[in-house]
């Protein structure tokens, strides 16, 4: 619309120019008989007959919607029994899919509380381990009655994306015996399939998850899903000569010469069978752990610093790259030594004011980062100005040989987690390693290495740390999915389908008492009530004690299982590998369960960049540990119980050297009597 003129009455009246008409135009477009070569500016009332032969340069402003564009998989709705929920697996075939709606079978026509949990892989071996699952929905729905689908609509939970040729487990549960399902013939047996997925017989579950499991059972439900294109788990090391097939989130007129930070805007040609020979220039701070790569450990001397450590004002150690030229490089293989322990008391911990949870007494929370080669918990550095402002103090340690001046306790800066361990004890490599870095008042770094060994009991204190990183992991994954959905909306393929549920007569709500699972007997209900009361009691106790129980990275028992260690002067274990780092490698490993180890690896290796949706890990064969380094910078020593005992033992025994015999240890509130690894070394 263009600017025009104003005019007095009649064509002979005076003209005033320029003038802008004030008004509105309402109009509609009729569909063309054949597909247009370019999209219409607004959607047509009905979709066109055939897709265009080539994608248009720009998508329509608003895509047309067609009922039924979500694919549907439905099991039988001939239920025979009732309990709180089900666990079952599905596997995908040749397409990536995203589950947008889920239907359940409930006999109720009133409100039902539903939770949906999911995990990669099978539910088997995890049917009593809630920590292994990710919750995607916790909501209330209106039941549609017996053997009728009660739909959990799109938008009420985060869509569940599943890669092609993958197995995904589901745990769909209620807070009581509300879910109907059928008896099966064999747990794990294929129950049904279509062109995109296969569903297997699973189990019935009581609540909570640790309660009884009934097997085999067949879930009664509906899965509505969309075929999507998920980014590859690992980007190709160099760009292909032609762009890849999958449409990207924002189009460009031609493919770029190298991968862009933002995806391009056109459907592109099929991917090549092999990477091209052209070299992809990585960022100057990039490195990985592949020994055959030009960015691998043997070539770290060329890596520029990412300047992370430059932020610390009190750190005066040279940050020059020493990965190849340094004499005191870490990690080391520590074993036999003739050097005497140079320390005369245990590392004395200070709990600090930080916590991972948001209690009313929490003064500050550390920041969680998921980097390509580690998980990092970062605490704020306190400078002189912060001491004056009484900034919340972080955890800290009073090390022996701190020096004659300066504060006794050194502040904690970072905690890094790596898989597998970088340090080794007498050639033994452990499953993982926690590295705690403290800033010495003289400007150097003091580091504590806590080796981690899986295949043990559940470690409750360590689980809180995993859950804190899980929040970051899930947040980035949700942001990635939102970007994918926006991209599909722009490309005109993000349509949703609302299914109209049929209602049956009131007789359909009638259920016989013997239809219920075992937990719905009088005895079962009593047990459930007991469990609920006990659960509420535990929750109350946790709330009452939360203010006094902060997460402690120096917690004795679960985190620190010893006060003795090997010690040496070394370096950081990643570029720029700067030196003047005093390492203390604790001689008793932290112990965690197998499921916690699996969660740690998932956080480390399956994290996606929220902007590009690409996996961020730079691991090599499931490890981001630097190889053991040749050491040319002197010896190392080991401190044992014969060198010093713990402060609490010294006080309890009344003797500088502690108790004479292990049997005298009973009743003393201090670290357990734990023998160090390789006690005869």
XYZ file of C-alpha atoms in Angstrom:
681
model
C 0.000 0.000 0.000
C 1.344 3.395 -0.972
C 0.981 6.921 0.308
C -1.596 8.909 -1.658
C -3.434 12.215 -1.523
C -6.262 13.834 0.361
C -9.160 15.300 -1.636
C -12.066 17.605 -0.979
C -15.555 16.559 -2.050
C -15.727 15.551 -5.715
C -13.039 15.034 -8.318
C -12.830 18.781 -8.799
C -11.988 19.522 -5.163
C -8.610 20.611 -3.853
C -5.791 18.021 -3.516
C -3.569 17.669 -0.465
C -0.360 15.676 -0.901
C 1.137 13.514 0.462
C -1.480 11.847 2.679
C -1.838 8.350 4.199
C -5.151 6.509 4.114
C -6.398 5.252 7.472
C -8.259 1.988 6.997
C -8.274 -1.812 6.869
C -8.510 -4.340 4.037
C -9.961 -7.801 4.584
C -9.287 -10.406 1.919
C -8.918 -14.153 1.269
C -6.944 -16.298 -1.148
C -8.331 -19.152 -3.202
C -6.170 -22.270 -3.645
C -4.466 -22.574 -7.016
C -5.336 -25.619 -9.163
C -1.639 -26.636 -9.296
C 1.206 -26.223 -6.783
C 2.806 -22.800 -6.998
C 6.533 -22.379 -7.585
C 6.732 -20.099 -4.559
C 4.766 -20.289 -1.289
C 1.763 -18.082 -0.679
C 2.313 -15.352 1.900
C -0.400 -16.890 4.100
C -1.609 -20.498 4.219
C -4.264 -21.560 1.724
C -7.609 -22.764 3.118
C -6.672 -26.308 2.073
C -3.311 -27.920 1.399
C -2.126 -28.050 -2.216
C -2.492 -31.266 -4.150
C 1.172 -32.231 -4.553
C 4.412 -31.000 -3.002
C 6.615 -28.841 -5.168
C 9.508 -30.582 -6.878
C 12.070 -28.415 -5.081
C 11.871 -26.647 -1.732
C 11.027 -22.950 -1.946
C 13.546 -20.352 -0.857
C 11.409 -19.196 2.041
C 8.697 -20.984 4.063
C 5.111 -19.760 4.227
C 4.353 -17.339 7.006
C 2.018 -19.856 8.679
C 1.862 -23.545 7.749
C -1.453 -25.144 6.909
C -2.701 -27.703 9.352
C -4.169 -31.085 8.507
C -5.870 -33.362 11.019
C -4.135 -36.675 11.519
C -0.555 -35.634 10.710
C 0.676 -37.291 13.928
C 1.422 -40.986 13.503
C -0.307 -43.338 15.915
C 0.567 -46.626 17.592
C -2.073 -48.222 19.837
C -1.942 -51.380 21.914
C -4.994 -53.410 22.866
C -7.510 -51.940 25.320
C -8.799 -55.240 26.729
C -7.503 -54.790 30.265
C -7.644 -57.565 32.813
C -6.061 -56.061 35.940
C -5.153 -52.817 37.724
C -2.224 -51.348 39.604
C -0.284 -48.083 39.825
C 1.518 -48.245 36.483
C 3.655 -49.983 33.893
C 7.221 -50.226 32.647
C 7.862 -51.236 29.061
C 10.334 -50.762 26.192
C 9.961 -49.666 22.598
C 12.517 -49.754 19.796
C 12.519 -47.482 16.764
C 13.199 -48.638 13.234
C 14.603 -46.472 10.428
C 13.260 -43.057 11.506
C 13.942 -40.624 14.320
C 10.660 -39.981 16.098
C 9.319 -37.554 18.683
C 6.449 -38.699 20.917
C 4.006 -35.817 21.325
C 0.907 -37.408 22.928
C 0.386 -40.465 25.152
C -2.856 -42.254 25.966
C -3.415 -44.430 29.032
C -6.141 -46.821 30.203
C -7.858 -45.949 33.488
C -11.206 -47.064 34.836
C -11.797 -43.622 36.350
C -13.909 -40.813 34.938
C -12.539 -38.386 37.489
C -9.145 -36.697 37.855
C -6.098 -38.987 37.812
C -2.557 -37.973 38.784
C -0.049 -39.268 36.218
C 3.742 -39.247 36.030
C 5.703 -40.173 32.904
C 9.353 -41.204 33.227
C 11.705 -42.343 30.484
C 15.291 -43.457 29.961
C 17.538 -44.570 27.139
C 17.907 -48.330 26.892
C 15.780 -50.911 28.685
C 13.901 -50.631 31.977
C 15.259 -54.044 33.009
C 17.747 -53.808 35.912
C 16.372 -50.307 36.641
C 12.826 -51.215 37.711
C 13.592 -50.127 41.294
C 16.116 -47.332 40.631
C 14.338 -44.003 40.136
C 17.665 -42.157 39.825
C 18.196 -43.795 36.432
C 15.008 -42.251 35.003
C 14.118 -38.778 33.692
C 10.695 -37.374 34.532
C 8.972 -35.676 31.587
C 5.452 -35.214 32.961
C 3.735 -34.811 36.332
C 0.131 -33.766 35.796
C -3.551 -34.421 36.391
C -5.834 -35.630 33.587
C -9.554 -36.314 33.327
C -10.117 -40.069 33.042
C -12.255 -41.288 30.136
C -13.308 -44.581 31.707
C -12.520 -48.259 31.370
C -10.782 -49.392 28.155
C -11.047 -45.940 26.580
C -7.886 -43.942 25.775
C -7.321 -41.097 28.244
C -5.063 -38.794 26.248
C -2.209 -36.716 27.651
C -2.244 -34.010 25.024
C 0.668 -32.417 23.161
C 2.040 -29.420 25.018
C 1.373 -30.886 28.467
C 4.766 -32.623 28.570
C 8.144 -32.233 26.930
C 8.152 -34.227 23.643
C 10.289 -37.372 23.867
C 12.787 -37.590 20.984
C 14.123 -41.078 20.140
C 16.801 -41.794 17.571
C 16.368 -44.395 14.883
C 17.317 -47.985 15.735
C 17.284 -47.199 19.460
C 15.619 -48.674 22.552
C 13.717 -46.395 24.939
C 12.112 -47.361 28.255
C 8.928 -45.845 29.706
C 7.606 -45.806 33.266
C 4.031 -44.509 33.381
C 2.600 -44.437 36.880
C -0.095 -43.002 39.098
C -0.288 -42.439 42.845
C -2.520 -45.462 43.383
C -4.227 -48.410 41.639
C -5.615 -46.334 38.768
C -3.943 -47.791 35.644
C -5.497 -50.679 33.716
C -3.465 -53.137 31.639
C -3.436 -56.724 30.402
C -1.672 -59.916 31.392
C 1.195 -60.872 29.068
C 2.806 -64.106 27.970
C 6.557 -63.386 28.279
C 8.376 -60.302 29.562
C 10.434 -58.714 26.781
C 8.463 -60.434 24.021
C 7.426 -58.305 21.042
C 3.765 -57.349 21.476
C 3.102 -55.223 18.407
C 4.756 -53.042 15.801
C 4.224 -50.726 12.847
C 6.546 -49.287 10.218
C 8.291 -47.005 12.758
C 8.484 -48.776 16.134
C 8.133 -52.024 18.090
C 6.529 -52.299 21.567
C 7.433 -55.108 23.975
C 5.691 -56.733 26.895
C 6.786 -55.259 30.204
C 5.748 -55.280 33.845
C 3.164 -53.829 36.187
C 4.344 -51.661 39.091
C 3.121 -50.734 42.517
C 4.093 -47.423 44.097
C 6.686 -46.368 45.024
C 9.119 -47.688 42.412
C 10.865 -49.834 45.003
C 7.622 -51.764 45.635
C 6.637 -55.040 43.970
C 6.853 -55.733 40.235
C 4.299 -57.941 38.415
C 5.446 -59.741 35.258
C 4.656 -60.151 32.429
C 2.181 -57.342 31.712
C 1.096 -55.494 28.550
C 0.655 -51.726 28.708
C -2.685 -50.495 27.379
C -2.061 -47.184 25.680
C -1.536 -44.935 22.686
C 1.640 -43.301 21.378
C 1.224 -40.403 18.961
C 4.433 -39.307 17.359
C 6.013 -37.331 14.571
C 8.813 -38.342 12.231
C 11.675 -35.907 12.821
C 15.283 -35.443 11.786
C 17.639 -35.378 14.759
C 21.186 -34.046 14.491
C 23.899 -36.686 14.423
C 25.429 -37.530 17.782
C 28.903 -36.463 16.699
C 29.556 -33.912 13.940
C 31.757 -34.993 11.048
C 35.356 -33.856 11.559
C 35.262 -31.884 8.309
C 32.320 -30.638 6.250
C 31.061 -32.795 3.399
C 31.487 -31.401 -0.149
C 27.708 -31.138 -0.435
C 25.299 -30.168 2.343
C 23.497 -32.923 4.212
C 19.939 -34.081 3.628
C 18.328 -32.988 6.857
C 16.703 -29.530 6.710
C 18.286 -27.130 9.162
C 16.628 -24.532 11.285
C 17.212 -21.309 9.344
C 17.724 -21.362 5.551
C 20.606 -19.793 3.638
C 20.726 -19.292 -0.143
C 23.749 -21.560 -0.579
C 25.691 -23.930 1.665
C 28.613 -22.430 3.521
C 32.204 -23.630 3.105
C 32.322 -24.830 6.689
C 29.700 -25.717 9.326
C 28.009 -22.573 10.655
C 27.105 -21.838 14.254
C 23.484 -21.519 13.114
C 22.018 -24.120 10.754
C 21.382 -23.272 7.097
C 18.018 -22.756 5.476
C 17.499 -25.192 2.576
C 16.991 -28.856 2.048
C 20.364 -30.070 0.844
C 21.744 -33.005 -1.086
C 22.336 -36.475 0.404
C 25.368 -36.879 2.689
C 28.548 -38.346 1.245
C 29.636 -41.878 2.152
C 32.951 -40.631 3.529
C 34.176 -37.329 4.927
C 35.806 -35.033 2.427
C 39.551 -34.428 2.365
C 39.162 -30.750 3.022
C 40.499 -29.710 6.403
C 38.143 -28.241 8.993
C 39.766 -25.577 11.110
C 38.740 -26.030 14.735
C 38.821 -23.158 17.251
C 42.309 -22.453 18.585
C 41.348 -23.669 22.094
C 39.893 -26.975 20.843
C 41.453 -30.277 21.918
C 40.339 -33.880 22.254
C 41.582 -37.221 23.581
C 41.983 -39.170 20.331
C 45.684 -40.159 20.135
C 45.523 -40.253 16.317
C 43.976 -36.790 15.993
C 45.911 -33.593 15.298
C 44.056 -32.225 18.336
C 44.969 -35.215 20.525
C 47.169 -35.276 23.668
C 50.457 -35.484 21.725
C 49.641 -32.154 20.045
C 48.282 -30.172 22.982
C 51.339 -27.958 22.917
C 49.724 -26.049 20.032
C 46.424 -25.442 21.834
C 45.627 -21.903 22.913
C 44.193 -21.280 26.365
C 40.434 -20.839 26.700
C 41.300 -18.174 29.314
C 39.112 -19.799 31.975
C 41.826 -19.443 34.613
C 42.524 -15.813 33.687
C 39.440 -14.801 35.644
C 41.108 -15.434 38.995
C 42.769 -12.273 40.259
C 44.874 -13.951 42.951
C 46.256 -16.668 40.676
C 49.813 -15.572 39.869
C 51.099 -18.826 38.347
C 52.238 -18.532 34.741
C 49.449 -19.750 32.453
C 51.722 -20.457 29.476
C 51.175 -23.733 27.638
C 53.432 -26.384 29.194
C 51.768 -29.491 27.731
C 54.896 -30.477 25.760
C 57.685 -28.405 27.320
C 56.892 -28.820 31.022
C 58.991 -30.928 33.400
C 56.279 -31.554 35.999
C 53.323 -32.725 33.997
C 50.266 -34.550 35.349
C 48.736 -37.061 35.733
C 51.103 -39.593 37.243
C 51.152 -43.276 38.092
C 51.874 -43.258 41.833
C 53.183 -46.314 43.632
C 56.464 -46.951 45.402
C 58.369 -44.053 46.945
C 61.180 -43.736 49.458
C 60.474 -40.055 50.202
C 59.130 -39.221 53.655
C 55.762 -37.549 54.236
C 56.296 -33.797 54.568
C 52.987 -33.047 56.317
C 52.186 -33.221 59.997
C 48.381 -33.011 60.183
C 45.371 -34.007 58.125
C 43.803 -31.679 55.524
C 41.291 -29.847 57.736
C 38.011 -29.123 55.920
C 35.783 -26.067 56.218
C 32.186 -26.645 55.153
C 31.472 -23.125 53.858
C 28.125 -21.463 53.163
C 27.335 -22.808 49.689
C 24.707 -25.426 48.912
C 23.251 -27.075 45.817
C 19.631 -26.626 46.943
C 17.601 -23.454 47.392
C 16.892 -23.595 51.126
C 16.055 -20.431 52.998
C 19.470 -20.533 54.695
C 21.410 -21.074 51.458
C 23.767 -18.142 51.030
C 25.039 -18.995 47.538
C 25.054 -21.775 44.937
C 27.982 -22.819 42.742
C 27.678 -22.759 38.946
C 27.365 -26.029 37.006
C 29.128 -26.375 33.645
C 29.168 -29.339 31.263
C 32.306 -28.912 29.189
C 33.412 -31.214 26.336
C 35.890 -32.979 28.636
C 34.487 -32.661 32.158
C 31.712 -31.666 34.523
C 32.684 -28.590 36.510
C 31.265 -27.065 39.676
C 32.615 -23.522 40.022
C 32.722 -21.340 43.136
C 33.216 -17.571 43.180
C 36.718 -16.398 44.007
C 36.934 -14.188 47.077
C 39.214 -11.198 46.749
C 40.023 -8.617 49.387
C 36.919 -6.656 48.423
C 34.720 -9.720 48.921
C 36.120 -10.347 52.404
C 35.135 -6.774 53.283
C 31.614 -7.356 51.913
C 31.392 -10.656 53.811
C 30.740 -12.607 50.598
C 29.596 -16.161 51.501
C 32.661 -18.261 52.085
C 33.110 -21.319 49.855
C 34.272 -24.677 51.196
C 37.959 -24.744 52.002
C 40.823 -26.782 53.407
C 43.625 -26.019 55.827
C 46.599 -27.876 54.337
C 49.760 -28.595 56.253
C 52.757 -26.582 54.958
C 50.552 -23.607 54.023
C 53.356 -21.224 54.833
C 53.949 -18.916 57.753
C 51.791 -16.057 56.398
C 48.320 -15.750 54.960
C 45.012 -17.417 55.891
C 45.050 -20.954 57.249
C 42.195 -22.195 55.043
C 42.438 -22.149 51.231
C 39.225 -21.477 49.288
C 37.776 -24.076 46.905
C 37.564 -22.781 43.307
C 36.382 -25.678 41.148
C 35.393 -29.325 41.277
C 35.942 -31.322 38.067
C 34.615 -34.801 37.306
C 36.242 -36.972 34.640
C 35.745 -40.475 33.242
C 37.999 -42.455 33.567
C 40.543 -41.581 36.260
C 43.617 -39.643 35.141
C 45.810 -40.558 38.101
C 46.671 -44.213 38.661
C 47.811 -46.098 41.732
C 50.315 -48.837 41.011
C 49.069 -49.070 37.388
C 45.411 -49.326 38.448
C 43.069 -46.969 36.583
C 39.787 -46.216 38.338
C 36.325 -45.629 36.838
C 36.324 -41.856 37.371
C 38.047 -39.063 39.235
C 36.912 -36.007 41.186
C 39.447 -33.174 41.190
C 39.100 -30.334 43.696
C 41.127 -27.169 43.054
C 41.969 -24.715 45.830
C 43.604 -21.307 45.438
C 46.643 -20.968 47.685
C 47.177 -17.569 49.248
C 50.561 -17.432 47.492
C 48.836 -17.608 44.098
C 49.351 -21.280 43.235
C 46.894 -24.173 43.010
C 46.396 -26.938 45.576
C 44.533 -29.940 44.124
C 42.901 -32.947 45.772
C 42.216 -36.005 43.618
C 39.496 -38.393 44.786
C 39.471 -41.585 42.727
C 36.034 -43.126 42.090
C 35.180 -46.796 41.936
C 31.784 -48.079 40.733
C 30.025 -51.404 41.469
C 29.230 -50.550 45.068
C 26.291 -49.302 47.132
C 24.321 -46.165 46.313
C 26.178 -43.009 47.392
C 23.508 -40.574 48.588
C 25.804 -37.580 48.986
C 27.304 -37.988 45.520
C 23.792 -38.392 44.060
C 22.944 -34.819 45.051
C 25.856 -33.624 42.935
C 24.714 -35.755 39.978
C 21.189 -34.352 40.306
C 22.577 -30.806 40.271
C 24.350 -31.488 36.962
C 21.230 -33.270 35.706
C 19.321 -29.982 36.011
C 21.854 -28.327 33.689
C 21.788 -31.325 31.309
C 17.981 -31.319 31.102
C 17.784 -27.537 30.701
C 20.142 -27.590 27.705
C 18.270 -30.513 26.159
C 14.919 -28.717 26.532
C 16.339 -25.584 24.899
C 17.623 -27.708 22.000
C 14.201 -29.285 21.532
C 12.511 -25.888 21.598
C 14.818 -24.732 18.831
C 14.027 -27.855 16.831
C 10.290 -27.293 17.228
C 10.601 -23.652 16.196
C 12.612 -24.776 13.193
C 9.959 -27.255 12.156
C 7.293 -24.600 12.635
C 9.196 -22.259 10.312
C 9.559 -25.051 7.758
C 5.852 -25.743 7.860
C 5.928 -29.244 9.347
C 5.031 -28.643 12.981
C 1.312 -29.462 13.021
C -0.509 -30.947 15.922
C -3.478 -33.257 16.036
C -6.159 -33.214 18.705
C -7.945 -36.554 18.920
C -11.611 -36.541 19.944
C -12.160 -39.210 22.583
C -15.360 -41.263 22.571
C -17.265 -41.808 25.779
C -18.752 -45.142 26.696
C -21.706 -45.906 28.937
C -21.474 -45.775 32.705
C -21.339 -49.572 32.933
C -17.820 -49.435 31.519
C -16.599 -47.998 34.825
C -17.527 -51.132 36.747
C -14.533 -53.242 37.831
C -14.563 -56.477 39.744
C -12.497 -56.670 42.911
C -10.476 -59.628 41.567
C -9.366 -57.496 38.600
C -6.844 -55.686 40.812
C -3.203 -56.672 41.211
C -1.909 -58.079 44.454
C -1.305 -54.667 46.013
C -5.024 -53.860 45.753
C -6.000 -56.440 48.369
C -6.656 -55.237 51.907
C -3.104 -56.190 52.878
C -1.676 -54.400 49.870
C -3.620 -51.244 50.615
C -2.388 -51.265 54.212
C 1.179 -51.537 52.970
C 0.651 -48.649 50.564
C -0.781 -46.487 53.360
C 2.206 -47.349 55.561
C 4.610 -46.461 52.769
C 2.830 -43.137 52.205
C 2.964 -42.261 55.924
C 6.627 -43.255 56.110
C 7.408 -41.240 52.961
C 5.727 -38.149 54.424
C 7.674 -38.596 57.662
C 10.969 -38.812 55.775
C 10.061 -35.719 53.729
C 9.279 -33.810 56.934
C 12.574 -34.844 58.506
C 14.454 -33.805 55.360
C 12.770 -30.391 55.363
C 13.548 -29.903 59.047
C 17.191 -30.876 58.589
C 17.778 -29.240 55.183
C 18.852 -25.956 56.703
C 21.626 -27.619 58.684
C 22.639 -30.209 56.084
C 24.276 -28.504 53.138
C 25.946 -30.456 50.366
C 29.575 -30.752 51.373
C 32.321 -31.613 48.825
C 34.524 -32.548 51.796
C 31.930 -34.793 53.464
C 33.685 -37.565 55.452
C 32.483 -41.045 54.601
C 30.793 -40.667 51.208
C 33.223 -38.214 49.522
C 36.388 -38.176 51.633
C 36.980 -41.731 52.835
C 40.504 -41.081 54.057
C 42.799 -38.308 55.236
C 45.942 -39.875 53.720
C 47.335 -39.565 50.219
C 50.204 -39.526 47.741
C 51.484 -35.981 47.065
C 53.623 -34.356 44.379
C 54.090 -31.082 42.483
C 52.574 -31.287 38.986
C 50.358 -29.495 36.494
C 46.818 -29.139 35.220
C 45.821 -32.185 33.174
C 44.459 -30.292 30.152
C 45.652 -27.355 28.041
C 47.389 -25.107 28.877
C 48.812 -27.673 31.384
C 50.336 -24.919 33.527
C 52.473 -26.118 36.421
C 52.890 -25.221 40.117
C 49.911 -27.402 41.034
C 50.353 -29.305 44.312
C 48.489 -32.625 43.952
C 47.234 -34.820 46.807
C 45.797 -38.119 45.494
C 43.701 -39.714 48.242
C 44.587 -43.361 48.866
C 41.002 -44.662 49.373
C 38.565 -44.309 46.450
C 35.041 -42.946 46.684
C 32.481 -45.675 45.983
C 29.320 -45.272 43.865
C 26.725 -47.619 42.380
C 26.654 -48.849 38.792
C 23.538 -46.791 38.041
C 25.230 -43.649 39.362
C 28.224 -44.391 37.149
C 25.879 -44.768 34.169
C 24.288 -41.409 35.009
C 27.726 -39.797 35.294
C 28.714 -41.112 31.842
C 25.431 -39.966 30.325
C 25.922 -36.447 31.719
C 29.474 -36.435 30.379
C 29.044 -37.995 26.953
C 25.404 -37.355 25.887
C 25.146 -33.640 26.660
C 23.999 -31.508 23.707
C 24.791 -27.894 22.938
C 21.512 -25.977 23.482
C 22.196 -23.807 20.417
C 23.318 -26.395 17.845
C 21.825 -29.600 19.349
C 25.157 -31.345 18.749
C 26.808 -33.536 21.323
C 29.596 -31.652 23.055
C 31.820 -34.443 24.373
C 35.416 -34.674 23.167
C 35.973 -38.117 24.690
C 37.833 -40.980 23.062
C 36.227 -44.409 23.498
C 34.329 -43.321 26.598
C 37.232 -41.620 28.344
C 38.348 -38.029 28.802
C 41.460 -38.846 30.807
C 44.869 -37.556 29.769
C 47.442 -40.375 29.500
C 49.989 -40.728 32.298
C 52.866 -38.303 31.660
C 56.636 -38.821 31.890
C 57.815 -36.947 34.959
C 61.103 -35.089 35.159
C 60.449 -32.831 38.111
C 61.442 -34.745 41.230
C 59.901 -37.291 43.548
C 56.701 -37.709 45.487
C 55.779 -38.879 48.955
C 53.007 -40.805 50.636
C 51.398 -39.866 53.956
C 50.010 -42.735 56.055
C 48.434 -43.194 59.449
C 51.905 -43.769 60.863
C 52.756 -40.164 59.869
C 49.707 -38.546 61.503
C 46.228 -39.462 62.690
C 42.998 -37.519 62.304
C 42.216 -34.623 64.608
C 39.118 -36.355 66.009
C 40.985 -39.566 66.723
C 43.752 -37.644 68.429
C 41.212 -35.908 70.642
C 39.189 -39.059 71.360
C 42.231 -41.158 72.214
C 44.068 -38.478 74.167
C 47.228 -39.535 72.348
C 49.142 -37.739 69.601
C 49.483 -41.008 67.686
C 45.868 -42.061 68.193
C 44.526 -45.441 69.260
C 46.972 -48.287 69.653
C 44.538 -50.905 68.313
C 41.639 -51.001 65.868
C 39.281 -52.456 68.511
C 39.567 -49.202 70.509
C 38.017 -47.400 67.555
C 34.409 -48.307 68.407
C 32.024 -45.482 69.250
C 34.269 -42.736 67.953
C 32.495 -40.254 65.626
C 35.097 -39.848 62.921
C 36.150 -41.374 59.627
C 35.832 -45.160 59.529
C 38.960 -47.248 59.925
C 39.712 -47.750 56.227
C 42.926 -49.254 54.937
C 44.437 -47.337 52.036
C 44.855 -48.811 48.572
C 48.056 -50.857 48.218
C 48.856 -50.687 51.972
C 52.207 -52.411 51.596
C 53.512 -49.934 49.004
